[in-house]
Coordinates of C-alpha atoms in Angstrom, one line a residue:
M1252 CA 0.0 0.0 0.0
A1253 CA 1.5 3.3 -1.0
F1254 CA 0.6 6.4 1.0
V1255 CA 1.7 9.9 1.4
S1256 CA 3.3 10.8 4.7
F1257 CA 1.1 11.4 7.8
R1258 CA 2.5 14.8 8.2
T1259 CA 1.8 15.9 4.6
L1260 CA -1.7 14.5 4.7
Y1261 CA -2.4 16.1 8.1
R1262 CA -1.3 19.5 6.9
Q1263 CA -3.5 19.1 3.8
L1264 CA -6.5 18.2 5.9
W1265 CA -5.9 21.0 8.4
R1266 CA -5.7 23.6 5.7
Q1267 CA -8.8 22.3 3.9
F1268 CA -11.0 22.2 7.0
W1269 CA -9.6 25.5 8.5
K1270 CA -10.6 27.3 5.3
M1271 CA -14.0 25.7 5.1
G1272 CA -14.7 26.4 8.8
E1273 CA -15.3 22.7 9.4
T1274 CA -14.6 20.8 12.6
H1275 CA -11.1 19.5 13.0
V1276 CA -10.5 16.0 11.8
N1277 CA -8.5 14.0 14.3
F1278 CA -6.2 11.1 13.7
L1279 CA -8.2 7.8 13.4
G1280 CA -11.2 9.8 12.3
G1281 CA -12.3 11.0 8.8
S1282 CA -13.3 7.6 7.6
P1283 CA -12.6 7.3 3.9
L1284 CA -14.9 4.4 3.2
N1285 CA -18.5 4.2 2.0
R1286 CA -19.6 1.5 4.4
L1287 CA -22.5 0.3 2.2
S1288 CA -24.4 -0.6 5.4
W1289 CA -27.6 -1.4 3.5
L1290 CA -25.8 -4.2 1.6
R1291 CA -24.5 -6.0 4.7
Q1292 CA -27.6 -8.2 4.6
S1293 CA -27.0 -9.4 1.1
P1294 CA -24.9 -12.6 1.0
A1295 CA -24.9 -12.5 -2.8
F1296 CA -23.3 -9.1 -2.9
L1297 CA -20.8 -9.8 -0.1
N1298 CA -19.7 -13.0 -1.6
A1299 CA -19.3 -11.4 -5.0
V1300 CA -17.4 -8.4 -3.8
A1301 CA -15.1 -10.5 -1.6
A1302 CA -14.1 -12.5 -4.6
S1303 CA -13.3 -9.3 -6.6
P1304 CA -9.6 -8.9 -7.6
A1305 CA -9.9 -5.4 -6.3
A1306 CA -10.8 -6.5 -2.7
R1307 CA -8.2 -6.0 0.0
W1308 CA -8.0 -7.6 3.4
L1309 CA -6.5 -6.4 6.7
V1310 CA -5.3 -9.1 9.0
Y1311 CA -5.5 -9.1 12.8
Q1312 CA -4.2 -11.5 15.5
G1313 CA -4.9 -11.0 19.1
G1314 CA -6.0 -7.4 18.4
Q1315 CA -2.7 -6.7 16.7
P1316 CA -2.7 -5.4 13.1
L1317 CA -0.4 -7.0 10.5
L1318 CA 2.1 -4.4 9.3
S1319 CA 4.3 -4.4 6.2
T1320 CA 7.8 -3.0 6.0
Q1321 CA 9.1 -2.3 2.5
P1322 CA 12.4 -3.9 1.5
D1323 CA 14.2 -0.5 1.9
G1324 CA 13.2 -0.6 5.6
R1325 CA 12.0 2.9 5.5
T1326 CA 8.3 2.6 4.7
R1327 CA 6.0 0.8 7.2
G1328 CA 2.3 0.6 7.3
L1329 CA -0.8 -1.6 7.3
A1330 CA -0.4 -4.7 5.2
S1331 CA -3.3 -5.5 2.8
F1332 CA -3.8 -8.8 1.1
T1333 CA -5.7 -9.9 -2.0
T1334 CA -8.4 -12.4 -1.7
N1335 CA -6.1 -15.0 -3.3
D1336 CA -3.6 -14.3 -0.5
I1337 CA -6.1 -14.7 2.3
R1338 CA -8.1 -17.5 0.9
P1339 CA -6.4 -20.3 2.9
V1340 CA -7.8 -19.0 6.2
L1341 CA -11.3 -18.0 5.0
G1342 CA -12.8 -21.5 4.8
S1343 CA -15.1 -23.0 2.2
D1344 CA -17.7 -21.1 0.1
P1345 CA -20.0 -19.4 0.7
L1346 CA -18.2 -17.0 3.0
F1347 CA -21.5 -15.3 3.8
G1348 CA -25.0 -16.8 4.0
Q1349 CA -23.8 -20.1 5.3
G1350 CA -26.3 -22.9 6.0
R1351 CA -26.3 -25.7 8.6
S1352 CA -23.7 -27.9 6.8
E1353 CA -20.4 -26.8 5.4
G1354 CA -20.8 -25.7 1.8
E1355 CA -24.5 -25.2 2.2
T1356 CA -26.1 -21.8 1.3
A1357 CA -28.8 -20.5 3.7
A1358 CA -32.2 -19.5 2.5
V1359 CA -32.2 -15.8 1.7
D1360 CA -35.7 -15.2 3.2
T1361 CA -34.6 -16.3 6.7
P1362 CA -33.8 -13.2 8.9
V1363 CA -31.7 -15.1 11.4
L1364 CA -29.4 -16.2 8.6
E1365 CA -28.9 -12.9 6.8
A1366 CA -25.4 -13.0 5.5
A1367 CA -24.7 -15.5 8.3
R1368 CA -21.1 -16.7 8.9
L1369 CA -21.3 -19.8 11.1
R1370 CA -17.8 -21.2 10.6
G1371 CA -14.4 -20.0 9.6
A1372 CA -12.2 -17.1 10.8
P1373 CA -14.2 -14.0 11.7
I1374 CA -14.7 -11.6 8.8
V1375 CA -16.0 -8.0 8.7
F1376 CA -16.8 -6.0 5.6
L1377 CA -15.4 -2.6 6.3
G1378 CA -16.7 -0.7 3.2
L1379 CA -15.7 0.6 -0.2
H1380 CA -13.0 3.2 -0.8
E1381 CA -14.3 5.0 -3.8
P1382 CA -12.0 7.0 -6.2
E1383 CA -11.8 10.7 -5.7
E1384 CA -12.7 11.3 -9.3
S1385 CA -15.9 9.3 -8.9
K1386 CA -18.8 11.7 -9.7
S1387 CA -21.1 10.2 -7.1
G1388 CA -20.8 7.6 -4.4
A1389 CA -22.9 4.5 -4.0
L1390 CA -26.3 5.1 -2.4
P1391 CA -29.1 2.7 -1.4
S1392 CA -30.8 3.3 -4.7
A1393 CA -32.0 0.9 -7.4
E1394 CA -28.6 0.2 -8.9
F1395 CA -27.1 -0.5 -5.4
S1396 CA -30.1 -2.1 -3.8
A1397 CA -29.7 -5.1 -1.5
K1398 CA -33.0 -6.4 -3.1
G1399 CA -31.6 -6.3 -6.6
A1400 CA -29.2 -8.5 -8.4
A1401 CA -25.8 -8.8 -6.7
E1402 CA -24.0 -8.8 -10.0
A1403 CA -25.5 -5.4 -10.9
A1404 CA -24.5 -3.9 -7.6
V1405 CA -20.9 -5.2 -7.9
A1406 CA -20.7 -4.0 -11.5
N1407 CA -21.8 -0.5 -10.5
I1408 CA -19.4 0.0 -7.6
E1409 CA -16.1 1.8 -8.2
G1410 CA -13.1 1.5 -5.9
T1411 CA -11.6 -0.9 -3.5
P1412 CA -13.7 -3.1 -1.1
Y1413 CA -12.0 -3.6 2.3
F1414 CA -12.5 -6.5 4.6
T1415 CA -10.7 -7.6 7.8
V1416 CA -10.1 -11.1 9.0
D1417 CA -9.1 -12.2 12.5
V1418 CA -6.7 -15.1 12.5
T1419 CA -6.3 -15.3 16.3
D1420 CA -7.8 -18.8 16.4
V1421 CA -6.2 -20.0 13.2
D1422 CA -3.4 -22.6 13.5
A1423 CA -0.1 -20.9 13.9
D1424 CA 1.6 -22.8 11.1
K1425 CA -1.3 -21.9 8.8
V1426 CA -0.8 -18.3 9.6
K1427 CA 2.9 -18.6 9.0
D1428 CA 2.3 -20.1 5.6
L1429 CA -0.2 -17.5 4.8
L1430 CA 2.3 -14.7 5.4
S1431 CA 5.2 -16.3 3.7
G1432 CA 3.1 -17.2 0.6
S1433 CA 1.6 -13.7 0.2
E1434 CA 2.3 -11.4 -2.7
A1435 CA 3.7 -8.9 -0.2
A1436 CA 6.3 -11.5 1.0
Q1437 CA 7.2 -12.4 -2.5
R1438 CA 8.0 -8.7 -3.1
G1439 CA 10.4 -8.8 -0.2
E1440 CA 8.2 -7.0 2.3
K1441 CA 8.6 -7.9 6.0
L1442 CA 5.3 -8.9 7.6
E1443 CA 4.8 -8.8 11.3
F1444 CA 2.0 -8.3 13.8
S1445 CA 2.5 -5.2 16.0
E1446 CA 1.3 -3.7 19.2
P1447 CA -1.5 -1.5 18.0
R1448 CA -0.7 1.8 19.8
A1449 CA 2.9 1.6 18.6
A1450 CA 1.7 0.7 15.1
M1451 CA -0.3 4.0 14.8
G1452 CA 3.0 5.8 14.5
S1453 CA 3.5 4.1 11.1
M1454 CA 0.1 5.1 9.7
D1455 CA -1.1 8.0 7.7
M1456 CA -4.6 9.4 8.0
F1457 CA -6.1 7.0 5.5
Q1458 CA -4.6 3.9 7.1
A1459 CA -5.4 5.1 10.6
A1460 CA -9.1 5.5 9.8
L1461 CA -9.2 2.0 8.3
F1462 CA -7.3 0.7 11.4
A1463 CA -9.8 2.3 13.8
E1464 CA -12.8 0.7 12.2
A1465 CA -11.2 -2.6 11.7
R1466 CA -9.7 -3.0 15.2
S1467 CA -13.0 -2.0 16.9
M1468 CA -15.0 -4.5 14.9
V1469 CA -12.4 -7.3 15.3
D1470 CA -12.4 -6.7 19.1
W1471 CA -16.2 -6.6 19.3
N1472 CA -16.6 -9.9 17.4
G1473 CA -13.8 -11.6 19.3
R1474 CA -14.9 -10.4 22.8
N1475 CA -18.6 -11.3 22.5
K1476 CA -18.9 -15.1 22.3
F1477 CA -22.1 -15.7 24.2
C1478 CA -25.6 -14.3 24.2
P1479 CA -26.1 -11.9 27.2
A1480 CA -29.8 -12.8 27.4
C1481 CA -29.5 -16.6 27.7
G1482 CA -25.9 -17.6 27.6
S1483 CA -26.0 -19.6 24.3
P1484 CA -23.1 -19.2 21.8
V1485 CA -23.5 -16.4 19.2
Y1486 CA -22.8 -16.3 15.5
S1487 CA -22.1 -13.6 13.0
L1488 CA -24.6 -11.9 10.7
W1489 CA -24.5 -8.9 8.4
A1490 CA -20.8 -9.4 7.4
G1491 CA -19.7 -9.1 11.0
W1492 CA -21.9 -6.2 12.0
K1493 CA -24.5 -8.2 14.0
L1494 CA -24.4 -11.1 16.5
S1495 CA -27.3 -13.4 17.0
C1496 CA -28.1 -16.1 19.6
S1497 CA -27.6 -19.6 18.3
S1498 CA -30.8 -20.7 20.0
L1499 CA -32.6 -18.8 17.2
L1500 CA -31.2 -20.9 14.4
P1501 CA -33.9 -22.9 12.6
W1502 CA -32.2 -26.2 13.5
A1503 CA -31.4 -25.3 17.2
D1504 CA -32.5 -27.9 19.8
N1505 CA -34.2 -25.8 22.4
A1506 CA -36.0 -28.6 24.2
G1507 CA -36.6 -27.7 27.8
K1508 CA -35.2 -24.2 27.4
K1509 CA -37.0 -20.9 27.8
P1510 CA -37.2 -18.8 24.6
C1511 CA -34.2 -16.4 24.4
P1512 CA -35.4 -12.8 25.1
S1513 CA -33.3 -11.6 22.1
A1514 CA -35.9 -13.2 19.8
K1515 CA -38.1 -10.2 20.1
G1516 CA -37.3 -6.5 19.9
L1517 CA -34.1 -4.6 19.5
H1518 CA -31.1 -5.2 21.7
N1519 CA -28.0 -3.1 22.0
F1520 CA -25.8 -6.2 22.5
A1521 CA -26.7 -7.5 19.0
H1522 CA -24.9 -4.6 17.4
P1523 CA -21.5 -3.0 17.9
R1524 CA -21.5 -0.3 20.6
T1525 CA -19.3 2.7 21.1
D1526 CA -18.7 4.2 24.6
A1527 CA -18.3 8.0 24.8
V1528 CA -15.6 9.6 26.8
V1529 CA -15.2 13.3 27.5
I1530 CA -11.6 14.7 27.1
M1531 CA -11.3 18.0 28.8
A1532 CA -8.8 20.8 28.5
V1533 CA -9.3 23.2 31.4
V1534 CA -7.9 26.7 30.9
D1535 CA -8.1 29.9 32.7
E1536 CA -10.1 32.9 31.4
S1537 CA -7.0 34.8 30.3
G1538 CA -6.2 31.8 28.0
D1539 CA -2.6 31.7 29.2
K1540 CA -2.8 28.7 31.5
I1541 CA -3.9 25.1 31.2
L1542 CA -4.5 22.5 33.9
L1543 CA -2.7 19.2 33.4
G1544 CA -2.3 16.1 35.6
R1545 CA -0.1 13.1 35.9
N1546 CA -0.9 9.5 36.9
K1547 CA 2.0 7.8 38.6
K1548 CA 1.6 4.7 36.4
F1549 CA 2.0 6.6 33.2
P1550 CA 5.4 7.0 31.4
D1551 CA 7.9 9.3 33.1
K1552 CA 7.0 13.0 33.3
F1553 CA 3.8 12.4 31.3
Y1554 CA 1.1 15.0 31.8
S1555 CA -2.3 15.3 30.1
T1556 CA -5.8 16.5 30.1
L1557 CA -8.7 15.2 32.3
A1558 CA -11.0 12.4 31.0
G1559 CA -14.0 10.5 32.0
F1560 CA -16.9 8.3 30.7
I1561 CA -20.4 9.6 30.0
E1562 CA -23.0 8.3 32.4
P1563 CA -26.7 7.6 31.5
G1564 CA -29.0 10.6 31.6
E1565 CA -26.4 13.4 31.1
S1566 CA -25.3 15.5 28.3
F1567 CA -21.7 15.9 27.2
E1568 CA -21.5 19.3 28.9
D1569 CA -23.0 17.8 32.1
A1570 CA -20.3 15.1 32.0
V1571 CA -17.5 17.6 31.7
K1572 CA -18.7 19.5 34.7
R1573 CA -19.3 16.4 36.8
E1574 CA -16.0 14.7 36.0
I1575 CA -13.8 17.7 36.8
W1576 CA -15.7 18.4 40.0
E1577 CA -15.7 14.8 41.2
E1578 CA -12.1 14.1 40.4
A1579 CA -10.4 17.4 41.0
G1580 CA -12.9 19.4 43.1
V1581 CA -12.7 22.2 40.5
K1582 CA -15.8 24.1 39.2
V1583 CA -15.7 24.8 35.5
W1584 CA -18.0 26.9 33.2
N1585 CA -18.5 27.8 29.6
V1586 CA -17.9 24.3 28.3
K1587 CA -17.1 24.3 24.6
Y1588 CA -17.0 21.5 22.0
H1589 CA -13.8 21.0 20.0
S1590 CA -13.8 17.7 18.0
I1591 CA -14.2 14.0 18.2
Q1592 CA -11.8 11.1 17.8
P1593 CA -12.7 7.4 17.4
W1594 CA -10.5 5.4 19.7
P1595 CA -10.3 1.6 19.0
Y1596 CA -9.2 0.5 22.4
P1597 CA -11.6 -1.2 22.2
A1598 CA -14.4 1.0 20.9
N1599 CA -14.6 4.4 22.3
L1600 CA -15.5 7.9 21.0
M1601 CA -13.3 10.6 22.5
V1602 CA -15.3 13.8 22.6
G1603 CA -13.0 16.8 23.1
F1604 CA -14.0 19.9 25.1
Y1605 CA -12.4 22.8 26.7
A1606 CA -13.8 24.6 29.7
F1607 CA -12.8 27.5 32.0
A1608 CA -11.8 27.4 35.6
D1609 CA -10.2 29.8 38.2
P1610 CA -6.5 28.9 38.7
S1611 CA -6.6 30.3 42.2
S1612 CA -9.2 27.8 43.3
P1613 CA -7.9 25.0 45.5
I1614 CA -7.5 21.5 43.9
R1615 CA -8.5 18.5 45.9
V1616 CA -5.7 16.1 46.6
D1617 CA -7.6 13.3 48.4
L1618 CA -9.9 12.0 45.6
D1619 CA -7.6 9.5 43.9
N1620 CA -4.5 7.8 45.2
E1621 CA -3.2 7.0 41.7
L1622 CA -2.5 10.6 40.8
E1623 CA 1.0 11.9 41.5
D1624 CA 0.9 15.5 40.5
A1625 CA -1.0 18.3 38.9
R1626 CA -0.6 22.0 38.2
W1627 CA -1.3 24.9 35.9
F1628 CA 1.1 25.3 33.1
T1629 CA 1.7 28.5 31.2
R1630 CA 1.5 28.8 27.4
A1631 CA 5.3 29.5 27.3
Q1632 CA 6.0 26.3 29.2
I1633 CA 3.9 24.1 27.0
L1634 CA 5.2 25.7 23.8
E1635 CA 8.7 24.8 25.1
V1636 CA 7.7 21.2 25.6
L1637 CA 6.1 21.0 22.1
S1638 CA 9.2 22.5 20.5
H1639 CA 11.4 19.8 22.0
P1640 CA 11.9 16.7 19.8
D1641 CA 10.8 14.4 22.7
G1642 CA 8.1 16.7 24.2
A1643 CA 5.2 14.9 22.5
N1644 CA 7.0 11.9 21.2
F1645 CA 6.0 8.4 22.4
S1646 CA 8.4 5.5 22.1
R1647 CA 7.2 1.9 21.5
K1648 CA 8.1 1.2 25.1
D1649 CA 5.8 4.1 26.2
Y1650 CA 3.0 2.7 24.1
R1651 CA 3.4 -0.8 25.5
R1652 CA 3.3 0.6 29.0
M1653 CA 0.1 2.4 28.2
A1654 CA -1.4 -0.8 26.8
D1655 CA -0.3 -2.7 29.9
I1656 CA -2.0 -0.1 32.1
Q1657 CA -5.3 -0.4 30.3
E1658 CA -5.2 -4.2 30.4
K1659 CA -4.6 -4.2 34.1
Q1660 CA -7.5 -1.9 34.8
S1661 CA -10.0 -4.7 34.5
N1662 CA -8.7 -6.1 37.8
L1663 CA -8.8 -2.9 39.7
E1664 CA -11.5 -0.9 41.5
N1665 CA -12.9 2.2 39.7
T1666 CA -12.1 0.4 36.4
Q1667 CA -14.2 2.7 34.3
Q1668 CA -12.7 5.9 35.5
Q1669 CA -9.1 4.8 35.4
G1670 CA -9.7 3.1 32.1
A1671 CA -10.8 6.4 30.6
A1672 CA -7.5 7.9 31.5
A1673 CA -5.5 5.1 29.9
L1674 CA -7.7 5.2 26.8
A1675 CA -7.3 8.9 26.3
H1676 CA -3.6 9.3 27.1
S1677 CA -4.9 11.5 29.8
D1678 CA -5.6 11.6 33.5
P1679 CA -9.0 12.0 35.2
S1680 CA -7.8 13.2 38.6
I1681 CA -5.0 15.5 39.9
Q1682 CA -3.1 16.5 43.0
Q1683 CA -0.5 19.1 43.9
N1684 CA 3.0 18.0 44.6
K1685 CA 5.5 20.7 45.5
A1686 CA 8.5 18.4 45.3
K1687 CA 7.6 17.3 41.8
Q1688 CA 7.1 20.9 40.7
Q1689 CA 10.6 21.8 42.0
E1690 CA 12.0 18.8 40.1
I1691 CA 10.4 19.9 36.9
E1692 CA 11.7 23.5 37.3
K1693 CA 15.2 22.1 37.9
E1694 CA 15.1 20.1 34.7
V1695 CA 13.9 23.2 32.8
R1696 CA 16.9 25.1 34.0
Q1697 CA 19.3 22.3 33.0
G1698 CA 17.8 22.1 29.6
N1699 CA 18.8 18.5 29.0
A1700 CA 15.3 17.1 28.3
P1701 CA 11.8 18.3 28.1
P1702 CA 10.5 19.2 31.6
I1703 CA 7.4 17.1 30.9
K1704 CA 5.9 15.1 28.1
V1705 CA 2.4 15.5 26.7
P1706 CA 0.3 13.3 24.4
P1707 CA 1.2 13.3 20.7
R1708 CA -1.3 14.7 18.2
T1709 CA -2.4 11.1 17.4
A1710 CA -4.5 11.4 20.6
I1711 CA -7.2 14.1 21.0
A1712 CA -5.7 15.2 24.3
G1713 CA -2.5 16.1 22.4
V1714 CA -4.6 18.0 19.9
L1715 CA -6.4 20.0 22.6
I1716 CA -3.1 20.9 24.3
S1717 CA -1.4 21.8 21.1
D1718 CA -4.3 23.9 19.7
W1719 CA -4.5 25.8 23.0
A1720 CA -0.8 26.4 23.1
H1721 CA -0.8 27.8 19.5
G1722 CA -3.9 29.9 20.0
R1723 CA -6.2 27.8 17.9
L1724 CA -9.0 27.3 20.4
P1725 CA -12.0 29.5 19.4
G1726 CA -13.1 31.8 22.1
V1727 CA -9.9 31.5 24.0
S1728 CA -8.0 34.7 23.7
P1729 CA -4.3 34.4 24.6
S1730 CA -2.5 37.5 25.8
A1731 CA 0.2 39.1 23.7
K1732 CA 2.8 37.6 26.0
G1733 CA 1.3 34.2 25.5
N1734 CA 1.7 34.5 21.8
L1735 CA 5.4 35.2 21.9

């Protein structure tokens, strides 16, 4: 896959949306695919498009994406396979619309078998990348109808269909043979599965958006194995976009069992879910100070914004005020929306806000024992950090540590709240620490390393911090001194 550099594409996107007055597009966002959601129920279409020579497949194992490094060793990104490459792990036809026995096609008029995949490695149809020169994208009209002939729909589409396959449960030798026999390997490319957070540093905006959708869907399909309503195993429908209880299959033996509640009505566990998190940059009214905190489990000298999950029955603005009050004891006002970032760890929507607070107000230090330090930083201090080569640069070791933190949260109390911090590269609670502040100031004077580190712009917390520091937050007016 050949792509322009992330930096080049990011600058292009930023200039485009700044001129148009559109909301900022974050890394992992800006999905480039037409997802063709109305065709997910059509096994004929899905089987036809999967067999297309234009189709491309992303491969995941244990949540890790397969990356490809070019022979020159300088270009690294998501690997994409042709259908011929990936065929050995897909199983027998049909890939979608499978019946009771292997090789059998399910009746098309059976709702519980709509594009069913009952066996083989999990597959998700991600969507269609349509060419920029295309005059119009595919719509659920007659020529692209799920009720029409699949051949006609396939003939009318333009672009590259994308799928993802999860080989976590595929025999290791089979996966090894798959990689070594691929066209990419024959071209001399190095193929390896990579820790996902570290892998993001190798992706441009296009790849990152594909990665975000694919990883969230792979995780959802892999994590949910049993029906929450009755405990029976589940199976895949709609090209990986729906899970159904196996007790609903026409041939299921349900003797002596109560009917599964999922047989009637709509259920949120049958479809992929996204959990919303508020990411909050707290600034003072002068626009020259920002409140950042540090969790002692995070990489050394790492500071970030506050974060927390949305609770039922509250707006985003309510959540911002509640989270900052509950975790820091700080009252905020004038909450303003910034932008949104999909975050595939596993399936979150990071909603960025900034709000105002009084820097002279006391900060509670007794609300969370995981927080090591917090304080107000000036614009000049943050600009100094951002100008340092390592100020917002995460190493692979740092990413692995962040991943380990998130995985361990499941065994801790207050899992949801702490998990929000790990997900967002940010910290939901803060405390003052004079010794730490003195240490920071000493390092500033020595000038050997950045006094602190902040999230990179691949995380929305890093975008909020950077946009504030460079005077790009609407409604936040930095002083003349702050712009120096």
